[in-house]
């Protein structure tokens, strides 16, 4: 029978069953673009000669990458997106009400299990954590999806990843996904769906599952996906209840892989042996346990992004930073992933902890993760970041280095001034 | 359709951040993007590349960000085709959608070297290395994707479908 991903795709093309390798036209439940990818998508949309988007309630535009506008050219792009959003009446999150697209969509109830979600952003796969089939595409694909409500796909094979055992202290979703990418490589799941399951996934909070699905693309996957369990249902009760969305369906379908579903592979890990991981430059697969990081002095620590910018991530960092000071040899930047995360962190006193520790706290933006603004690196500088990519030039100068880790390791490293484990300071 | 040009050889996991760094993504005109193509991996690339030239790389070309600016930059700086062992899936779609030909071929990716002159026949999948007098055969596109390519790209293909409804 079928995997979770195959069942969702079958339900979106009117077939009972689909098989890996088949081409199909899937109807989409949500179409997403941001201030960098939407301008190109809008240009291509206009070339199609279609006057309106297929369903204004199902198209979301988020100015998050270079917004608040970092320069005049970015401002022009953001303006173009804003004007299109107004003209079409699509869902649009303005600066001051926005956040990083992959943080706000689930948070604001735009993501439901069993949906097909396409976005002109590679980290659209994040939403698979709620049992949706979510995948990143380019601007032209998104233009077609905005116009027609459909997109062609080749059904991907699914690889099942089973995580056994109990998670160690300070080990979370970021460490599991970095460890996995380190094992299978940056193209280890090329064109496949990564289905995450097992006792350790069930133990993860939703934040950790978003982090794992988010980085499925870093193994080349088309999507990352998790089962909908009681934690996901509870999360959904909270977001659906927000009721801020007009025209969005509040009901959803939960699919599960059949016992006899066919997988392209099954990979199993014992997480009790996994310690916090650090990806060294310049690939997310270049991982080492934090205890073997050696003496890597840092110039900057960044905590935030669509990977690790949620409330649980900030709580972890604050737990370590409370009553401590960031090392005087580096600067630390915290970027809450959304206005809601920022507000919650403020109410809980986390922001006070960060500012007390000597940290710069920014309004939500993707900003420095992709070398945009709010913490771009100079030549020769080293940054430990809770983001998702450490490619050459990713955060600024091509002669800078980026190391990837979880928020607890980032916070501990900010205090130590070098890459270090939370155990070194928080026990 | 036949293409001819000299090879610019790259290795594995050439990501879209090095193809076109995000610091240049505050514009989307292909001509502007082309000025910075491959800048962080080969600073001389834009000075060396000539119309018709061909990029050859090993595994997972175009991984990372979904930015369509990457194939646009490659195409706008005159590159006629990219040959690799494998392509990242979003890049593959983007290239097809905007009309940048790609070819998957293990042997050609391994045995063709920087500066070699090659002829590529898109209809047969033949890659003829004139410098080494060796012919390689690439995997053909799936039939469905050929429909998009023959239409001239995804917008043209979709326009045709919409007008036929």
Coordinates of C-alpha atoms in Angstrom, one line a residue, chain A residues 116-259:
Chain A
X116 CA -0.1 19.9 -0.2
X117 CA 1.9 23.1 0.4
X118 CA 4.3 24.6 -2.2
X119 CA 6.5 27.6 -1.5
X120 CA 9.2 29.5 -3.4
X121 CA 11.6 28.8 -0.6
X122 CA 13.6 25.7 -0.2
X123 CA 12.7 25.4 3.5
X124 CA 9.0 25.0 2.8
X125 CA 9.6 21.4 3.7
X126 CA 9.4 22.6 7.4
X127 CA 5.6 22.1 7.3
X128 CA 5.9 18.4 6.9
X129 CA 6.3 18.3 10.7
X130 CA 2.5 18.7 10.9
X131 CA 1.9 15.8 8.5
X132 CA 1.6 17.9 5.4
X133 CA 3.3 17.3 2.1
X134 CA 5.3 20.5 1.8
X135 CA 8.0 21.3 -0.7
X136 CA 10.1 24.1 -2.0
X137 CA 10.1 25.2 -5.6
X138 CA 11.3 28.0 -7.8
X139 CA 9.5 31.2 -8.7
X140 CA 8.1 30.0 -12.1
X141 CA 6.6 26.8 -10.5
X142 CA 5.0 29.1 -7.9
X143 CA 3.7 31.4 -10.5
X144 CA 1.9 28.5 -12.1
X145 CA 0.6 27.3 -8.8
X146 CA -0.7 30.8 -7.9
X147 CA -2.5 31.0 -11.2
X148 CA -3.9 27.5 -11.5
X149 CA -4.0 26.0 -8.0
X150 CA -2.1 23.0 -9.4
X151 CA 1.5 21.9 -9.8
X152 CA 3.1 19.0 -11.6
X153 CA 5.1 16.6 -9.5
X154 CA 7.0 13.4 -9.9
X155 CA 6.0 11.1 -7.0
X156 CA 9.1 10.8 -4.8
X157 CA 10.2 7.6 -3.1
X158 CA 10.1 7.6 0.7
X159 CA 13.0 6.8 3.0
X160 CA 12.0 5.9 6.6
X161 CA 14.2 7.2 9.4
X162 CA 13.6 5.5 12.7
X163 CA 15.1 7.1 15.8
X164 CA 15.2 4.7 18.8
X165 CA 16.1 5.4 22.4
X166 CA 16.1 8.3 24.8
X167 CA 17.5 11.7 23.9
X168 CA 20.5 12.9 26.0
X169 CA 20.5 16.2 27.7
X170 CA 20.8 19.2 25.4
X171 CA 20.1 17.0 22.4
X172 CA 17.2 17.9 20.2
X173 CA 15.8 17.9 16.7
X174 CA 18.8 19.9 15.4
X175 CA 21.2 17.3 16.5
X176 CA 19.2 14.4 15.1
X177 CA 18.9 16.0 11.7
X178 CA 22.6 17.1 11.6
X179 CA 23.6 13.6 12.6
X180 CA 21.4 12.1 9.9
X181 CA 22.8 14.5 7.2
X182 CA 26.3 13.7 8.4
X183 CA 25.5 10.0 8.0
X184 CA 23.7 10.1 4.6
X185 CA 25.4 13.2 3.0
X186 CA 24.0 16.3 1.5
X187 CA 22.4 14.3 -1.4
X188 CA 21.7 11.3 0.7
X189 CA 17.9 11.7 0.3
X190 CA 18.0 13.3 -3.2
X191 CA 14.5 13.7 -4.6
X192 CA 13.1 11.5 -1.8
X193 CA 10.7 12.1 1.2
X194 CA 12.3 11.7 4.6
X195 CA 9.8 10.2 6.9
X196 CA 10.8 10.7 10.5
X197 CA 9.5 8.3 13.2
X198 CA 10.4 6.4 16.3
X199 CA 10.4 6.9 20.0
X200 CA 12.8 9.8 19.9
X201 CA 10.6 11.7 17.4
X202 CA 7.6 11.1 19.6
X203 CA 9.6 12.6 22.5
X204 CA 10.5 15.7 20.6
X205 CA 8.4 18.9 21.1
X206 CA 6.8 20.3 17.9
X207 CA 9.7 22.8 17.7
X208 CA 12.2 19.9 17.3
X209 CA 10.1 18.3 14.6
X210 CA 9.9 21.6 12.6
X211 CA 13.7 21.8 12.9
X212 CA 14.1 18.3 11.5
X213 CA 11.6 18.7 8.6
X214 CA 13.2 22.1 7.9
X215 CA 16.6 20.6 7.2
X216 CA 15.4 17.7 5.0
X217 CA 16.3 19.8 2.0
X218 CA 19.9 19.8 3.4
X219 CA 20.0 16.1 2.5
X220 CA 18.5 16.8 -0.9
X221 CA 15.0 15.7 0.0
X222 CA 11.8 16.9 -1.6
X223 CA 10.0 16.8 1.7
X224 CA 10.4 15.8 5.3
X225 CA 7.4 14.4 7.1
X226 CA 6.2 13.3 10.6
X227 CA 3.2 11.5 11.8
X228 CA 0.4 13.5 13.5
X229 CA 0.3 12.4 17.1
X230 CA -1.2 13.9 20.3
X231 CA 1.5 16.6 20.4
X232 CA 0.7 17.7 16.9
X233 CA -3.0 17.6 17.6
X234 CA -2.5 19.8 20.7
X235 CA -0.3 22.2 18.7
X236 CA -3.1 22.4 16.0
X237 CA -5.8 23.0 18.6
X238 CA -3.8 26.1 19.6
X239 CA -3.2 27.4 16.1
X240 CA -6.7 26.6 14.7
X241 CA -8.2 28.3 17.7
X242 CA -6.5 31.6 16.8
X243 CA -9.1 31.9 14.1
X244 CA -7.3 34.7 12.5
X245 CA -7.6 33.3 9.0
X246 CA -10.5 33.9 6.8
X247 CA -11.4 31.4 4.2
X248 CA -9.0 28.7 5.4
X249 CA -10.3 25.3 6.1
X250 CA -10.3 24.3 9.8
X251 CA -10.8 20.6 9.2
X252 CA -8.0 18.3 8.1
X253 CA -7.2 14.7 7.1
X254 CA -4.7 12.7 9.0
X255 CA -2.9 10.1 6.8
X256 CA -0.5 7.4 8.0
X257 CA 1.8 5.1 6.2
X258 CA 0.5 1.6 5.8
X259 CA 2.3 -1.3 7.5

